Tab-separated table of C-alpha atoms in Angstrom:
chain	number	residue	atom	x	y	z
A	1	MET	CA	79.386	84.243	103.771
A	2	ALA	CA	80.524	86.993	101.391
A	3	TYR	CA	80.933	89.463	104.253
A	4	GLN	CA	83.349	87.253	106.174
A	5	GLU	CA	85.168	86.221	103.000
A	6	ILE	CA	85.891	89.854	102.164
A	7	ILE	CA	86.910	90.674	105.726
A	8	ASP	CA	89.235	87.662	105.860
A	9	HIS	CA	90.732	88.503	102.470
A	10	LEU	CA	91.417	92.134	103.394
A	11	HIS	CA	92.912	91.141	106.743
A	12	SER	CA	95.195	88.696	104.925
A	13	LEU	CA	96.669	91.680	103.053
A	14	THR	CA	97.610	93.577	106.208
A	15	ASN	CA	100.978	95.345	106.217
A	16	PRO	CA	101.900	96.869	109.617
A	17	GLU	CA	104.451	99.300	108.148
A	18	ILE	CA	101.975	100.685	105.621
A	19	ALA	CA	99.358	100.870	108.371
A	20	LYS	CA	101.695	102.884	110.590
A	21	HIS	CA	102.451	105.282	107.731
A	22	SER	CA	98.739	105.635	106.917
A	23	GLN	CA	97.919	106.529	110.508
A	24	ARG	CA	100.349	109.446	110.262
A	25	PHE	CA	99.375	110.417	106.714
A	26	PHE	CA	95.646	110.495	107.463
A	27	LYS	CA	96.124	112.423	110.715
A	28	THR	CA	94.712	109.971	113.249
A	29	ALA	CA	96.249	111.475	116.403
A	30	GLU	CA	94.023	113.081	119.021
A	31	GLY	CA	92.814	116.467	117.841
A	32	GLU	CA	93.490	115.705	114.174
A	33	TYR	CA	90.832	115.251	111.493
A	34	GLY	CA	91.204	111.460	111.292
A	35	PHE	CA	91.358	110.836	115.023
A	36	GLY	CA	90.655	107.239	115.960
A	37	ASP	CA	90.674	105.781	112.448
A	38	LYS	CA	92.262	102.335	112.137
A	39	PHE	CA	94.252	100.986	109.212
A	40	LEU	CA	95.144	97.529	107.941
A	41	GLY	CA	97.905	98.825	105.679
A	42	ILE	CA	96.628	98.025	102.176
A	43	ARG	CA	97.463	100.078	99.087
A	44	VAL	CA	94.591	101.453	97.008
A	45	PRO	CA	95.397	99.412	93.849
A	46	VAL	CA	95.158	96.239	95.938
A	47	ILE	CA	91.772	97.316	97.273
A	48	ARG	CA	90.602	97.955	93.704
A	49	GLN	CA	91.705	94.430	92.811
A	50	THR	CA	89.602	93.166	95.712
A	51	VAL	CA	86.562	94.920	94.257
A	52	LYS	CA	87.127	92.966	91.030
A	53	LYS	CA	87.637	89.740	92.961
A	54	PHE	CA	84.351	90.026	94.866
A	55	LYS	CA	81.894	91.318	92.264
A	56	ALA	CA	78.757	89.409	93.230
A	57	VAL	CA	78.136	90.978	96.622
A	58	SER	CA	74.769	92.187	97.847
A	59	LEU	CA	74.318	95.851	98.671
A	60	SER	CA	73.252	94.889	102.183
A	61	THR	CA	76.646	93.219	102.660
A	62	VAL	CA	78.433	96.279	101.303
A	63	GLU	CA	76.461	98.499	103.667
A	64	LYS	CA	77.667	96.366	106.556
A	65	LEU	CA	81.264	96.645	105.311
A	66	LEU	CA	80.918	100.417	105.055
A	67	LYS	CA	80.402	100.542	108.824
A	68	SER	CA	83.772	98.899	109.526
A	69	GLU	CA	86.214	100.453	111.962
A	70	TYR	CA	88.970	99.872	109.395
A	71	HIS	CA	89.609	102.534	106.794
A	72	GLU	CA	90.471	100.120	103.992
A	73	VAL	CA	87.307	98.093	104.496
A	74	ARG	CA	85.235	101.275	104.193
A	75	LEU	CA	87.232	102.208	101.088
A	76	TYR	CA	86.560	98.782	99.592
A	77	ALA	CA	82.822	99.296	100.217
A	78	LEU	CA	82.833	102.726	98.591
A	79	LEU	CA	84.834	101.610	95.561
A	80	PHE	CA	82.450	98.694	95.178
A	81	LEU	CA	79.482	101.090	95.263
A	82	VAL	CA	81.142	103.239	92.603
A	83	PHE	CA	81.698	100.126	90.482
A	84	ARG	CA	78.082	99.001	90.841
A	85	PHE	CA	76.691	102.486	90.319
A	86	SER	CA	78.424	102.650	86.925
A	87	LYS	CA	76.380	99.682	85.737
A	88	PRO	CA	73.270	100.701	83.741
A	89	ARG	CA	70.598	99.690	86.274
A	90	SER	CA	68.657	102.763	87.306
A	91	ASP	CA	66.871	100.975	90.168
A	92	GLU	CA	70.181	100.010	91.738
A	93	GLN	CA	71.580	103.520	91.278
A	94	ASP	CA	68.706	104.850	93.330
A	95	GLU	CA	69.394	102.295	96.052
A	96	ILE	CA	73.134	103.028	96.067
A	97	TYR	CA	72.606	106.783	96.319
A	98	HIS	CA	70.282	106.416	99.305
A	99	LEU	CA	72.576	103.836	100.916
A	100	TYR	CA	75.432	106.341	100.579
A	101	LEU	CA	73.524	109.197	102.217
A	102	ARG	CA	72.148	106.891	104.903
A	103	ASN	CA	75.711	105.957	105.863
A	104	ILE	CA	77.368	109.280	105.138
A	105	ARG	CA	78.983	109.407	108.585
A	106	TYR	CA	81.228	106.510	107.545
A	107	VAL	CA	82.557	108.463	104.533
A	108	ASN	CA	84.872	110.173	106.955
A	109	ASN	CA	88.215	110.952	105.417
A	110	TRP	CA	89.250	112.931	102.369
A	111	ASP	CA	90.227	109.923	100.239
A	112	LEU	CA	86.921	108.207	100.996
A	113	VAL	CA	85.058	111.344	99.928
A	114	ASP	CA	87.150	112.054	96.850
A	115	SER	CA	86.948	108.520	95.489
A	116	SER	CA	83.162	108.305	95.780
A	117	ALA	CA	81.224	111.576	96.069
A	118	HIS	CA	81.214	112.746	92.450
A	119	HIS	CA	80.854	109.203	91.106
A	120	ILE	CA	77.728	108.527	93.172
A	121	VAL	CA	76.160	111.702	94.563
A	122	GLY	CA	77.128	113.959	91.667
A	123	ALA	CA	76.196	111.397	89.031
A	124	TYR	CA	72.849	110.636	90.657
A	125	LEU	CA	71.904	114.311	90.910
A	126	GLU	CA	72.820	115.197	87.333
A	127	ASN	CA	69.183	115.482	86.244
A	128	ARG	CA	67.631	115.870	89.697
A	129	ASP	CA	67.153	118.522	92.340
A	130	ARG	CA	70.553	119.346	93.847
A	131	SER	CA	69.414	121.083	97.018
A	132	VAL	CA	70.864	118.259	99.122
A	133	LEU	CA	74.324	119.526	98.211
A	134	TYR	CA	73.529	122.938	99.630
A	135	ASP	CA	72.294	121.310	102.831
A	136	LEU	CA	75.500	119.309	103.067
A	137	SER	CA	77.606	122.417	102.421
A	138	GLN	CA	76.127	123.937	105.602
A	139	SER	CA	76.684	120.828	107.724
A	140	ASP	CA	78.741	120.864	110.914
A	141	SER	CA	80.583	117.835	109.513
A	142	LEU	CA	83.803	118.557	107.655
A	143	TRP	CA	83.271	115.457	105.535
A	144	GLU	CA	79.718	116.341	104.553
A	145	ARG	CA	80.889	119.781	103.451
A	146	ARG	CA	83.662	118.159	101.417
A	147	ILE	CA	81.139	115.751	99.871
A	148	ALA	CA	79.073	118.780	98.836
A	149	ILE	CA	81.863	120.477	96.894
A	150	MET	CA	83.451	117.275	95.562
A	151	SER	CA	80.109	116.025	94.221
A	152	THR	CA	80.067	119.016	91.890
A	153	PHE	CA	83.141	117.637	90.125
A	154	TYR	CA	80.746	115.450	88.134
A	155	PHE	CA	78.877	118.535	86.886
A	156	THR	CA	82.087	120.397	86.102
A	157	LYS	CA	83.209	117.538	83.878
A	158	LYS	CA	79.926	118.081	82.002
A	159	TYR	CA	80.689	121.822	81.697
A	160	GLN	CA	78.024	122.702	84.263
A	161	PHE	CA	79.726	125.146	86.619
A	162	SER	CA	77.031	126.948	88.584
A	163	ASP	CA	76.818	124.552	91.545
A	164	THR	CA	80.588	124.471	91.951
A	165	LEU	CA	80.673	128.262	91.996
A	166	HIS	CA	77.729	128.682	94.363
A	167	ILE	CA	78.963	126.083	96.853
A	168	SER	CA	82.491	127.465	96.634
A	169	GLU	CA	81.074	130.866	97.578
A	170	GLN	CA	79.275	129.322	100.548
A	171	LEU	CA	82.521	127.740	101.735
A	172	LEU	CA	84.792	130.783	101.366
A	173	SER	CA	84.874	131.351	105.119
A	174	ASP	CA	85.115	127.684	106.088
A	175	ARG	CA	87.558	127.060	108.922
A	176	GLU	CA	88.980	123.752	107.658
A	177	ASP	CA	92.084	123.479	105.496
A	178	LEU	CA	90.711	120.353	103.813
A	179	ILE	CA	87.762	122.403	102.582
A	180	HIS	CA	90.076	125.166	101.372
A	181	LYS	CA	91.987	122.600	99.322
A	182	ALA	CA	88.858	120.981	97.896
A	183	VAL	CA	87.272	124.298	96.894
A	184	GLY	CA	90.498	125.532	95.321
A	185	TRP	CA	90.835	122.265	93.432
A	186	MET	CA	87.272	122.428	92.103
A	187	LEU	CA	87.730	126.051	91.006
A	188	ARG	CA	90.892	124.999	89.195
A	189	GLU	CA	88.904	122.283	87.426
A	190	VAL	CA	86.390	124.919	86.310
A	191	GLY	CA	89.279	126.981	84.980
A	192	LYS	CA	90.630	124.055	82.983
A	193	ARG	CA	87.367	124.021	81.058
A	194	ASN	CA	86.484	127.710	81.049
A	195	LEU	CA	89.197	130.004	82.343
A	196	ALA	CA	87.078	133.137	81.954
A	197	ILE	CA	84.483	131.804	84.403
A	198	GLU	CA	87.095	130.958	87.016
A	199	VAL	CA	88.787	134.352	86.595
A	200	ALA	CA	85.464	136.159	86.968
A	201	PHE	CA	84.814	134.284	90.225
A	202	LEU	CA	88.307	134.996	91.523
A	203	LYS	CA	88.137	138.717	90.770
A	204	VAL	CA	85.122	139.006	93.041
A	205	HIS	CA	86.331	136.710	95.816
A	206	TYR	CA	90.102	136.216	95.760
A	207	GLN	CA	90.941	138.847	98.360
A	208	LYS	CA	88.844	137.123	101.017
A	209	MET	CA	89.729	133.542	100.043
A	210	PRO	CA	91.913	131.561	102.459
A	211	ARG	CA	95.482	131.454	101.154
A	212	THR	CA	95.476	127.688	100.572
A	213	MET	CA	92.213	127.867	98.624
A	214	LEU	CA	93.598	130.618	96.411
A	215	ARG	CA	96.871	128.789	95.812
A	216	TYR	CA	95.050	125.663	94.719
A	217	ALA	CA	92.702	127.646	92.468
A	218	ILE	CA	95.525	129.472	90.625
A	219	GLU	CA	97.989	126.595	90.517
A	220	LYS	CA	97.887	126.391	86.699
A	221	PHE	CA	98.186	130.147	86.152
A	222	SER	CA	101.472	131.645	84.983
A	223	LYS	CA	103.962	132.670	87.649
A	224	VAL	CA	103.283	136.331	86.918
A	225	GLU	CA	99.515	135.868	87.286
A	226	ARG	CA	99.923	133.862	90.502
A	227	GLN	CA	102.027	136.634	92.013
A	228	LYS	CA	99.399	139.212	91.137
A	229	TYR	CA	96.683	137.262	92.943
A	230	LEU	CA	98.853	136.453	95.931
A	231	SER	CA	99.944	140.076	96.318
A	232	GLY	CA	96.372	141.354	95.892
A	233	LYS	CA	97.161	143.338	92.746
A	234	VAL	CA	94.741	141.850	90.207
């Protein structure tokens, strides 16, 4: 019953104009990264309210929702998993982490990754072996590679930078702009907490970094410093 209730509720919130905008914004045309994705047209705050409205949902139901063809239904499922993962039940955290990896192919757009990866994968791996992230960073899937780097955001917030730096190095030659942005963003987050560590990484790698990655990484630097990096004169 809960599954259909949630589906019916989300469909009742459909807004065709927002859906049309989302299809453009998330690049759903043929040949683009979000090709084929479908949207109901629901804003994120409304989806978060839906998570609060339907709290007592089984994980099996959420797993079914995560397989939806509609982007917002998958986002609801992921935000619900983040909500449940934050509750202090270690047995359920284990189940949620494995559910997430088992259905990783449905975490298939940048907002879905960014709203869930560090909250679930990063948090789960804090005191565990992190080799899965290095496997994901070598995946053929753009989204799995983004999950790898974005999961390290959890460690960075704890002032643990090594995985962010190592995975960033692995992704320096990645072909996808969405990876360039994510890596640059995560390097910037390292710099917010320890600028010397970010600068040391950049001095070794900045000349071979994709331009977008570098711009994101140095966004908070002074104008003079940004110009030095962009002109290759550091």
